[in-house]
Each structure stands twice: as C-alpha cells, then as structure tokens.
PDB file of C-alpha atoms in Angstrom:
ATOM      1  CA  UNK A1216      69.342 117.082  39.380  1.00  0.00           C
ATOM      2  CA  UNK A1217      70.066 115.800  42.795  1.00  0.00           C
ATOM      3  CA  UNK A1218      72.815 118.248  43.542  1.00  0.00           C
ATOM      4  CA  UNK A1219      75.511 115.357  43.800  1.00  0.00           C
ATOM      5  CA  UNK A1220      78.475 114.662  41.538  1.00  0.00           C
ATOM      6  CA  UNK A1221      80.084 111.999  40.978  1.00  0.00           C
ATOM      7  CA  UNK A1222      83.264 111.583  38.194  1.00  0.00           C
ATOM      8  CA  UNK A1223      83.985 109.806  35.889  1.00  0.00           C
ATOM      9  CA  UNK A1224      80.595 108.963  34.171  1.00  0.00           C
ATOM     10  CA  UNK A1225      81.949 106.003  32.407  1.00  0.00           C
ATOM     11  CA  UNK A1226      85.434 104.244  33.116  1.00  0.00           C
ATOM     12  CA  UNK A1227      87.015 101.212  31.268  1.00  0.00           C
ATOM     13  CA  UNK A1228      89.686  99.475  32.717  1.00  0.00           C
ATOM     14  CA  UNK A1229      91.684  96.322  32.441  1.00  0.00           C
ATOM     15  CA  UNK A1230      91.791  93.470  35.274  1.00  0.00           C
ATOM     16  CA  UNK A1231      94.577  94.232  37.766  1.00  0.00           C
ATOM     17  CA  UNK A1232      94.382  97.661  37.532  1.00  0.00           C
ATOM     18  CA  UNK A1233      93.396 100.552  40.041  1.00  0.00           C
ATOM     19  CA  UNK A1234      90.757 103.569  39.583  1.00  0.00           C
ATOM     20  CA  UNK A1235      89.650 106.225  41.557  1.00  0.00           C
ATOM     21  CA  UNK A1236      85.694 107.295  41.939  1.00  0.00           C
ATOM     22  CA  UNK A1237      85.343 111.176  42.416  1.00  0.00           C
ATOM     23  CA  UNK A1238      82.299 112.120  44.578  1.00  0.00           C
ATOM     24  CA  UNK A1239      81.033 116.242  45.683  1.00  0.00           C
ATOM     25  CA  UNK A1240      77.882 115.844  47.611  1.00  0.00           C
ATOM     26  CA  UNK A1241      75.469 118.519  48.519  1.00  0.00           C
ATOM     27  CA  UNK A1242      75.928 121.714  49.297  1.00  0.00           C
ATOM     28  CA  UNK A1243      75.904 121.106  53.013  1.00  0.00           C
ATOM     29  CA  UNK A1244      76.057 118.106  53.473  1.00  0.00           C
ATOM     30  CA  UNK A1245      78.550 115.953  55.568  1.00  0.00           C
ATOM     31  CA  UNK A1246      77.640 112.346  55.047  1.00  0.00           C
ATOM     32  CA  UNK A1247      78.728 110.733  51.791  1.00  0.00           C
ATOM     33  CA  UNK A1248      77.499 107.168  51.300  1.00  0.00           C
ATOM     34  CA  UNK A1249      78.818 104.796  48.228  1.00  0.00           C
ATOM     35  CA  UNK A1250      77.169 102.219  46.822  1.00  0.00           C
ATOM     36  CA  UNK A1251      78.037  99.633  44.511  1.00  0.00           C
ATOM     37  CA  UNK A1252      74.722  98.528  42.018  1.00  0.00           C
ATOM     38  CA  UNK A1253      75.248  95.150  39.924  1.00  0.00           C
ATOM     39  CA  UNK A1254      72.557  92.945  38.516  1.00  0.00           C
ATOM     40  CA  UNK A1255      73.681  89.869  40.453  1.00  0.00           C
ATOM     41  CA  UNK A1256      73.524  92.039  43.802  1.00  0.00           C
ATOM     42  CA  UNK A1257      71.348  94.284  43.227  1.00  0.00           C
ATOM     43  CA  UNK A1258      72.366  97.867  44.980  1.00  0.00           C
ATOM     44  CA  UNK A1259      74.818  97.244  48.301  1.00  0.00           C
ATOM     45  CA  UNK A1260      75.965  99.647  50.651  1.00  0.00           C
ATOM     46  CA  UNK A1261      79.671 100.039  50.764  1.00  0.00           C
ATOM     47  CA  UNK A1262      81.061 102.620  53.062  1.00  0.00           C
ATOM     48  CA  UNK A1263      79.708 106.209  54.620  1.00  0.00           C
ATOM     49  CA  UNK A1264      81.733 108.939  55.756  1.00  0.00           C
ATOM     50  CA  UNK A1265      80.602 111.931  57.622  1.00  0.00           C
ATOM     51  CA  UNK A1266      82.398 115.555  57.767  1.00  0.00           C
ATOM     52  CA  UNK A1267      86.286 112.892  57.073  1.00  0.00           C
ATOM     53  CA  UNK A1268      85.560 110.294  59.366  1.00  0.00           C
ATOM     54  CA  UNK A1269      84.469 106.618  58.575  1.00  0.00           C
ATOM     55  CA  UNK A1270      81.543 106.232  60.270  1.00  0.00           C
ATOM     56  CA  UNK A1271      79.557 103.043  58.783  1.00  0.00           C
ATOM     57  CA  UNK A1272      80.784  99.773  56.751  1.00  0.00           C
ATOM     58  CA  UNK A1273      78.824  97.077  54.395  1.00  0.00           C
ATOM     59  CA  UNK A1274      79.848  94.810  52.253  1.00  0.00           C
ATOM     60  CA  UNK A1275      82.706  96.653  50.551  1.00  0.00           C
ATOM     61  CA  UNK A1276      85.923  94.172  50.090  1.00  0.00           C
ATOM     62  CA  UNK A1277      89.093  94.613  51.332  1.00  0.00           C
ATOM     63  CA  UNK A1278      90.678  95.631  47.557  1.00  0.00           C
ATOM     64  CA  UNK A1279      88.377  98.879  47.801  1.00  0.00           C
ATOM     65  CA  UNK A1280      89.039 101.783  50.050  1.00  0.00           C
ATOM     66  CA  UNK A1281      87.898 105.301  50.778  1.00  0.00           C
ATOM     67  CA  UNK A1282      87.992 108.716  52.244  1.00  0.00           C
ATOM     68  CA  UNK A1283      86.637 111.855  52.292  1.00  0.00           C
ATOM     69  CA  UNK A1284      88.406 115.432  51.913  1.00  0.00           C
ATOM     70  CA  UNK A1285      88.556 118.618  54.081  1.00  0.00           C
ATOM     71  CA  UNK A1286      86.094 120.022  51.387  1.00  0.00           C
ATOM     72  CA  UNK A1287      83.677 117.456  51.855  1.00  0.00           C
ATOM     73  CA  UNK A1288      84.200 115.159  48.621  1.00  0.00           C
ATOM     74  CA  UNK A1289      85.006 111.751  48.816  1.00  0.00           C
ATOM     75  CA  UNK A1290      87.006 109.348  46.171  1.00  0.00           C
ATOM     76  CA  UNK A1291      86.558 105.316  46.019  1.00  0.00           C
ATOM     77  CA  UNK A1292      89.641 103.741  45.375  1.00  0.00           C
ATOM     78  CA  UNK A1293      89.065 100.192  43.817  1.00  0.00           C
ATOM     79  CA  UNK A1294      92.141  98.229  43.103  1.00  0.00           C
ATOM     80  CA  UNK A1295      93.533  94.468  41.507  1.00  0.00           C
ATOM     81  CA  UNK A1296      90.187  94.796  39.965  1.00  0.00           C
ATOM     82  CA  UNK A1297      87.792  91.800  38.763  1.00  0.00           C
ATOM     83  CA  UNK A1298      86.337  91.020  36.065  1.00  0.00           C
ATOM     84  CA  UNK A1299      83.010  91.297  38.780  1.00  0.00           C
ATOM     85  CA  UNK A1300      83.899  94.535  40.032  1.00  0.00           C
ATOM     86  CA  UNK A1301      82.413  96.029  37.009  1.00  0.00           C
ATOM     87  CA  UNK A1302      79.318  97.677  37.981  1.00  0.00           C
ATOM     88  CA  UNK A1303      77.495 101.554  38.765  1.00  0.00           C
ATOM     89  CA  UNK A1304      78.955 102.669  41.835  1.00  0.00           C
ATOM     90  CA  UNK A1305      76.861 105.215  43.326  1.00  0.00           C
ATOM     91  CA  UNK A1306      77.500 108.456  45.470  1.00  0.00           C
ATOM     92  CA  UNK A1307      74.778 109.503  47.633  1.00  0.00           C
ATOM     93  CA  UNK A1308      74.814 112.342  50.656  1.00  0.00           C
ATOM     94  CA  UNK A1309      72.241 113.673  53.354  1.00  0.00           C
ATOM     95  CA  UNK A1310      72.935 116.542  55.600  1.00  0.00           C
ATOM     96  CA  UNK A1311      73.252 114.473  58.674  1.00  0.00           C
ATOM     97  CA  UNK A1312      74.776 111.530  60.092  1.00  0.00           C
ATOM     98  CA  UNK A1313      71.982 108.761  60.684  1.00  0.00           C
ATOM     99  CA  UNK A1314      68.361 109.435  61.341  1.00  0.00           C
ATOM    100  CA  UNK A1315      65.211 110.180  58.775  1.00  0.00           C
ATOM    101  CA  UNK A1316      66.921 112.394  56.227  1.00  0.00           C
ATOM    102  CA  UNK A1317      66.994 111.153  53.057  1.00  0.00           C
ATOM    103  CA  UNK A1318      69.843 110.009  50.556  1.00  0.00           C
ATOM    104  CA  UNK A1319      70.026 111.666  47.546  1.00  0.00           C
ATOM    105  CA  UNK A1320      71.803 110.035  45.246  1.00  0.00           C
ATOM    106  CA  UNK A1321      74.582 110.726  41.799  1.00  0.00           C
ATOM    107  CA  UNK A1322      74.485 109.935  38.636  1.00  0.00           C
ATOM    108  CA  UNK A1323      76.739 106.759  38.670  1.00  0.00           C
ATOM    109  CA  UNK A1324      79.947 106.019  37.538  1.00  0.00           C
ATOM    110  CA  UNK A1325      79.803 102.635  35.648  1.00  0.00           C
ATOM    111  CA  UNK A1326      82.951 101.221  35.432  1.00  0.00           C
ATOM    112  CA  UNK A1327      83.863  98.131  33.154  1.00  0.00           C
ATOM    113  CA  UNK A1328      86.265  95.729  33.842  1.00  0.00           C
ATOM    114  CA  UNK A1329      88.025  93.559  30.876  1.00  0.00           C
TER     115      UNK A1329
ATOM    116  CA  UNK B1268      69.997  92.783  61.194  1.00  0.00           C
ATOM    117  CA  UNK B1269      67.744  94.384  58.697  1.00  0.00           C
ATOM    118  CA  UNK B1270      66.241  93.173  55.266  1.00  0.00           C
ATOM    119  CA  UNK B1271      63.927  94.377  52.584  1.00  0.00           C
ATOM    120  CA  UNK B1272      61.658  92.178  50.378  1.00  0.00           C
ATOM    121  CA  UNK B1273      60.397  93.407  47.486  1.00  0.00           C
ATOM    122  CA  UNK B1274      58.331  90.000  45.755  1.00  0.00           C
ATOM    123  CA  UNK B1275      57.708  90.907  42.631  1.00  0.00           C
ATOM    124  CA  UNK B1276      60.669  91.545  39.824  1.00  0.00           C
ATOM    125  CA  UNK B1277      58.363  93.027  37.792  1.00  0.00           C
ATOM    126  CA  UNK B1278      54.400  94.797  37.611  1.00  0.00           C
ATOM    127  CA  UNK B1279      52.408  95.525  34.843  1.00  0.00           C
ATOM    128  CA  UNK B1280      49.450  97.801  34.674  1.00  0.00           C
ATOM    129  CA  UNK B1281      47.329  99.834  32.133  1.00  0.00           C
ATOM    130  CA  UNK B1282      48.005 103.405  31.926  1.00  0.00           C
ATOM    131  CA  UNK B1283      45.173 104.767  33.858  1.00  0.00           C
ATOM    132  CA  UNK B1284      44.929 102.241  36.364  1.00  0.00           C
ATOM    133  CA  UNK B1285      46.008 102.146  40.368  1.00  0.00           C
ATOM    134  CA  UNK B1286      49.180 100.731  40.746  1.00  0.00           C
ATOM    135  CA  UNK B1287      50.738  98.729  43.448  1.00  0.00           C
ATOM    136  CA  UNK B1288      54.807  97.790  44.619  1.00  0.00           C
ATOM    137  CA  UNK B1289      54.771  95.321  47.694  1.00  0.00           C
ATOM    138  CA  UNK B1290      57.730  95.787  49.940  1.00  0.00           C
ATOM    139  CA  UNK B1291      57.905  93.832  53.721  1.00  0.00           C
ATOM    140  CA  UNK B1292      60.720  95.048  55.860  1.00  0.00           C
ATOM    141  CA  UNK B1293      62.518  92.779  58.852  1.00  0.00           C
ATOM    142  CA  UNK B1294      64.053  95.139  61.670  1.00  0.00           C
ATOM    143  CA  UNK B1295      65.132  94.494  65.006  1.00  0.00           C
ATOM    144  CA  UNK B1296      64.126  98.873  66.113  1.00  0.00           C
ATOM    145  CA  UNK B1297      62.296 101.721  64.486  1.00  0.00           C
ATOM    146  CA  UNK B1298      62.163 101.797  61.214  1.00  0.00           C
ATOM    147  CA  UNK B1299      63.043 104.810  58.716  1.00  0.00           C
ATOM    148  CA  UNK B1300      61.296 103.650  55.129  1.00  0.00           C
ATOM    149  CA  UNK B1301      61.984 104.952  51.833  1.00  0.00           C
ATOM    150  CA  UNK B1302      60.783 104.486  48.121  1.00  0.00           C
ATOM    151  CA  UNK B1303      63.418 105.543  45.462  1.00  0.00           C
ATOM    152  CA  UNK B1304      63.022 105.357  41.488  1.00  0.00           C
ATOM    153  CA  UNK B1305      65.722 104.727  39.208  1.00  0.00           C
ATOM    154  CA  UNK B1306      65.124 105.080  35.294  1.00  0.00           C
ATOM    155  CA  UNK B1307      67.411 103.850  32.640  1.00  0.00           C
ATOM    156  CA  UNK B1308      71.005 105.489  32.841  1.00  0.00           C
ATOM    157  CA  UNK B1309      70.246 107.810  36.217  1.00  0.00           C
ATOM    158  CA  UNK B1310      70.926 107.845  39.871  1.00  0.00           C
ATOM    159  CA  UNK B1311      68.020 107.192  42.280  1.00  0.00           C
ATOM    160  CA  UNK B1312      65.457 109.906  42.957  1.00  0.00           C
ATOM    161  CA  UNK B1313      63.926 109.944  46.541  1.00  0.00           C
ATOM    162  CA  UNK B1314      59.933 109.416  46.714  1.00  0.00           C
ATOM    163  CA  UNK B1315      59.078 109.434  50.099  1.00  0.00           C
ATOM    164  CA  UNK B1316      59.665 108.097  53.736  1.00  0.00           C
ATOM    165  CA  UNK B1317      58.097 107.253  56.363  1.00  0.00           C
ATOM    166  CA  UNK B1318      59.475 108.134  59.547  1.00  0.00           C
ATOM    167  CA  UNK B1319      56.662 108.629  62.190  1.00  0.00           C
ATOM    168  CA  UNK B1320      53.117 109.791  62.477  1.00  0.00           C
ATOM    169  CA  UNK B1321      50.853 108.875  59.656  1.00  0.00           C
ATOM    170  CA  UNK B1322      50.929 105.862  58.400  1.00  0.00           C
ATOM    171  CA  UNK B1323      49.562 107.275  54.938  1.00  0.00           C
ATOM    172  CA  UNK B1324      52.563 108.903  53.417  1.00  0.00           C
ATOM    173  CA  UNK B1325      52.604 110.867  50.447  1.00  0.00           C
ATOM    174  CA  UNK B1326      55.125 111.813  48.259  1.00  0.00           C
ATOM    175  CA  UNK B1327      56.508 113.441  44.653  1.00  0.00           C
ATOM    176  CA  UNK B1328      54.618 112.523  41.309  1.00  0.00           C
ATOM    177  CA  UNK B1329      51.907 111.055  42.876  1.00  0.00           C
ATOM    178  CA  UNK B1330      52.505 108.366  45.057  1.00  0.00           C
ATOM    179  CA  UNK B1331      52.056 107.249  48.046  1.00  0.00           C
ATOM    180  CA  UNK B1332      53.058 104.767  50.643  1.00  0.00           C
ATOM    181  CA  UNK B1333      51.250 103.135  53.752  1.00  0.00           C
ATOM    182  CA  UNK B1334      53.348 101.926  56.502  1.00  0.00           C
ATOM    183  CA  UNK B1335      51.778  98.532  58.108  1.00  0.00           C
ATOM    184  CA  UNK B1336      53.975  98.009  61.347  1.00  0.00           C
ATOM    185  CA  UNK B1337      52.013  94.469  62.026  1.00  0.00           C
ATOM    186  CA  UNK B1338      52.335  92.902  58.735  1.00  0.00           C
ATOM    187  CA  UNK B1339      55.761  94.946  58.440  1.00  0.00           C
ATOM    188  CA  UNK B1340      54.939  96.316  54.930  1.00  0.00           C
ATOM    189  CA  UNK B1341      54.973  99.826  53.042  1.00  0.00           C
ATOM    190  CA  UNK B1342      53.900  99.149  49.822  1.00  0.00           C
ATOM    191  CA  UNK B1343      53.433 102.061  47.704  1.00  0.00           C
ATOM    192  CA  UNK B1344      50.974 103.069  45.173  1.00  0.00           C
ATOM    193  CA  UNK B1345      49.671 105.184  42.849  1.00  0.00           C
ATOM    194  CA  UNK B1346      45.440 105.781  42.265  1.00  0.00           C
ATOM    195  CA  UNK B1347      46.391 106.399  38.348  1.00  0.00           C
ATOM    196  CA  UNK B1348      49.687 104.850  36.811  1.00  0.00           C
ATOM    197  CA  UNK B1349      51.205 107.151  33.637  1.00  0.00           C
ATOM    198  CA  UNK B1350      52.961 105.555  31.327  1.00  0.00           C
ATOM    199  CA  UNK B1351      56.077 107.745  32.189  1.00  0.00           C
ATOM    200  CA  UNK B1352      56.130 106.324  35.603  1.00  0.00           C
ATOM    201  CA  UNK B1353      57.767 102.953  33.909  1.00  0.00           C
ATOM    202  CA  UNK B1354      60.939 102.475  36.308  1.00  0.00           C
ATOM    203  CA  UNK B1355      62.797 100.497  38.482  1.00  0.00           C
ATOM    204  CA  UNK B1356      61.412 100.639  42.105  1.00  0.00           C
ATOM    205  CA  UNK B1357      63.508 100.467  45.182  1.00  0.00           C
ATOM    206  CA  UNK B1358      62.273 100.057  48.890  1.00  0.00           C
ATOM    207  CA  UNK B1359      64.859 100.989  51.703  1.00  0.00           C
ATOM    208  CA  UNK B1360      65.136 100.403  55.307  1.00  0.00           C
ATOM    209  CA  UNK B1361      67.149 101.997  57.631  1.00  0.00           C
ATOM    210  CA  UNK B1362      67.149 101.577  61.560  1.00  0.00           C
ATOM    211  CA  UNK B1363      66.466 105.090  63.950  1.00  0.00           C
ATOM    212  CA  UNK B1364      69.998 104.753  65.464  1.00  0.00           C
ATOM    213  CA  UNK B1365      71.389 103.290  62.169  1.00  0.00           C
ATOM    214  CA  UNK B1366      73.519 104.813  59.524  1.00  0.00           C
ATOM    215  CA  UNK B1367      72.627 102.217  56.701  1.00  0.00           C
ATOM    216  CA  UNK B1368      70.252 102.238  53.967  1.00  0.00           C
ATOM    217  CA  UNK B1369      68.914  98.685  53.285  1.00  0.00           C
ATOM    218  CA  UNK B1370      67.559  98.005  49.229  1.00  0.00           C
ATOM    219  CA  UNK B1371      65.687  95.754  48.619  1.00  0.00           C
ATOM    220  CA  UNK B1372      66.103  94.175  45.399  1.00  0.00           C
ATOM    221  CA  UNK B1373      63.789  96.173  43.063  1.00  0.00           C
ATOM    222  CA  UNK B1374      61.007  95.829  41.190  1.00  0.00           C
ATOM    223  CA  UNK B1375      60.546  97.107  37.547  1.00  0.00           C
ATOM    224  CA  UNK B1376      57.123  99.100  36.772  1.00  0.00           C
ATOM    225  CA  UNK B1377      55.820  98.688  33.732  1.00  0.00           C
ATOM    226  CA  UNK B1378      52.955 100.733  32.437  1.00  0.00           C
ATOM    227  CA  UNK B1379      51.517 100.315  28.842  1.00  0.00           C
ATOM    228  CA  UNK B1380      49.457 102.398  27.117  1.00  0.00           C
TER     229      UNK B1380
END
C-alpha cells in the first residue's frame, strides 16, 4: 500500500458527460501528479500540483482540468468526454516539488466511456 | 526534451535465470532514473533510482539497475528471476531541475516456471 488514494475505483460514464477523479496523497506530501495510462499511449503525464498551486503541465487536453485543496487532495475534472478518454488515470505524490524523490503512485481509477 | 526507450514489449526467461529490461534515456541535463512495476489491476510500485554516485543501484525485491551515462542506458536486472516477478516494467526519466516523470512505454516480464 503506497499510502495514496485515489476515488472512485471504477467509473462508467456515457459520452458527453463530466466526472470528477478524487485523489489524498501521502501523509506529507505536497506534490500531487496525475497521470492518464491507455494502451495506445502508454502512461502520460497530465498535470502536477504542489501545496494548491499548478506547477507542471503535459499532455492533458483542454476538456480536463484540475486543482488541489487546502488539505492537500486533488480532484481531476474530465468533461464532454470521448469515447478515448476511457482509460486508468493515476494519482501519484512525493514530498517535494522536483528533484530525486520518488513518485509513489494510487491504485487507479479506470473510467469507461460508452 | 526528454524520452525513454524501452525496446522490447515483452521478455521471457526461466524461473531461476538472470533477467534483463533495456531502457536508453535522451536528456538535454542530469538525469533522475527510475524503475517502477505495475501488476495486473494495481498502481505502480517504485524500484529504484538513480540519482548520483554509484552507478550500480540496488533496489526492493532484488533488483538492480546500472546507470551507463555514455551509452545513456539503465537497464535493470535481476541475478535470479521468480516467477512472481511476472509484471509490467516501466523506466522513467526525469530532469534535476524538472518536475516531470518521463515513461517509457513498458515492457512486460514474463517468467515461466
């Protein structure tokens, strides 16, 4: 157990709709990190926030958005999904903002699109 | 920009036996490695990294990496592969000054009996 959260496990949702990822990182930790994991592109880096503020941004697209809370947790908001958007998006945290730490990652929330 | 190779999809070995997974790295800087292993229906689990010092890195379960800063490789490897040590394999690059983690594209382990 990696000591990160991340809710729901499994989500199924219709095309055009809009979900929210729930993510609690570490104990003490203020970088949060999603990542989106699908078998045509493999595992991407979306977006990383550290202690509320957006400090990094991949290839997330323009229909997906998030933020992180006073406490520390941090929610992906995906919207007008796509049929392609269905994937396991991944939570990840490390105590600091950039350097050698390591990631450690969630569980996953796979989320189906029909 | 940064990249991560990782040429094989897939490696097969015999319980028992050393084990290899190639990974080359491009980076314009210093660069952070890291192995992580993903088995069916979980997150990633950290390995090990190599950040300076050493070039022989060793890690959890096992393994082990060796950074190679002229051919721009950490492969990593095991001297005796278990059969529970069947995963997905992902090598990760991230710069000194960087905040990204680079995958590279994985490569499954298998390990029969």
């Amino acid at each position: 157990d990696s000591g990160v959260t991340q809710t729901p496990k499994h989500l199924i949702t219709a095309t055009g709709q809009r979900v929210t990822l729930r993510c609690s990182p570490r104990s003490g930790d203020l970088s949060v990190y999603w990542y989106q994991q699908s078998l045509d592109q493999g595992l991407q880096f979306l977006i990383q926030y550290y202690n509320g503020e957006e400090r990094a941004k991949g290839n997330i697209l323009e229909r997906f958005s998030a933020q992180q809370f006073p406490d520390l947790h941090s929610e992906l908001n995906l919207s007008s999904l796509e049929l392609g958007d269905s994937a396991l998006y991944f939570c990840a945290s490390s105590p600091r903002l950039a350097g050698g730490a390591e990631q450690y990652f969630g569980p996953g929330t796979r989320l189906t699109v029909t | 920009a940064q990249s991560v190779a990782q040429p094989e999809d897939q490696v097969n070995v015999a319980e028992g036996n050393p084990l290899t997974v190639k990974c080359t790295y491009s980076v314009s800087g210093n660069p952070y490695l890291f192995w992580y292993v993903q088995y069916p229906n979980r997150g990633l689990q950290f390995l090990l990294k190599y950040i300076t010092g050493d070039n022989l890195v060793k890690g959890s379960y096992g393994f082990e990496a060796e950074f190679n800063k002229s051919q721009t490789s950490f492969h990593l490897k095991k001297p005796s592969a278990l059969v529970s040590d069947s995963a997905l394999y992902f090598c990760a690059v991230r710069l000194d000054a960087g905040n990204m983690l680079t995958f590279g594209g994985g490569t499954r382990l298998m390990v029969k009996p």
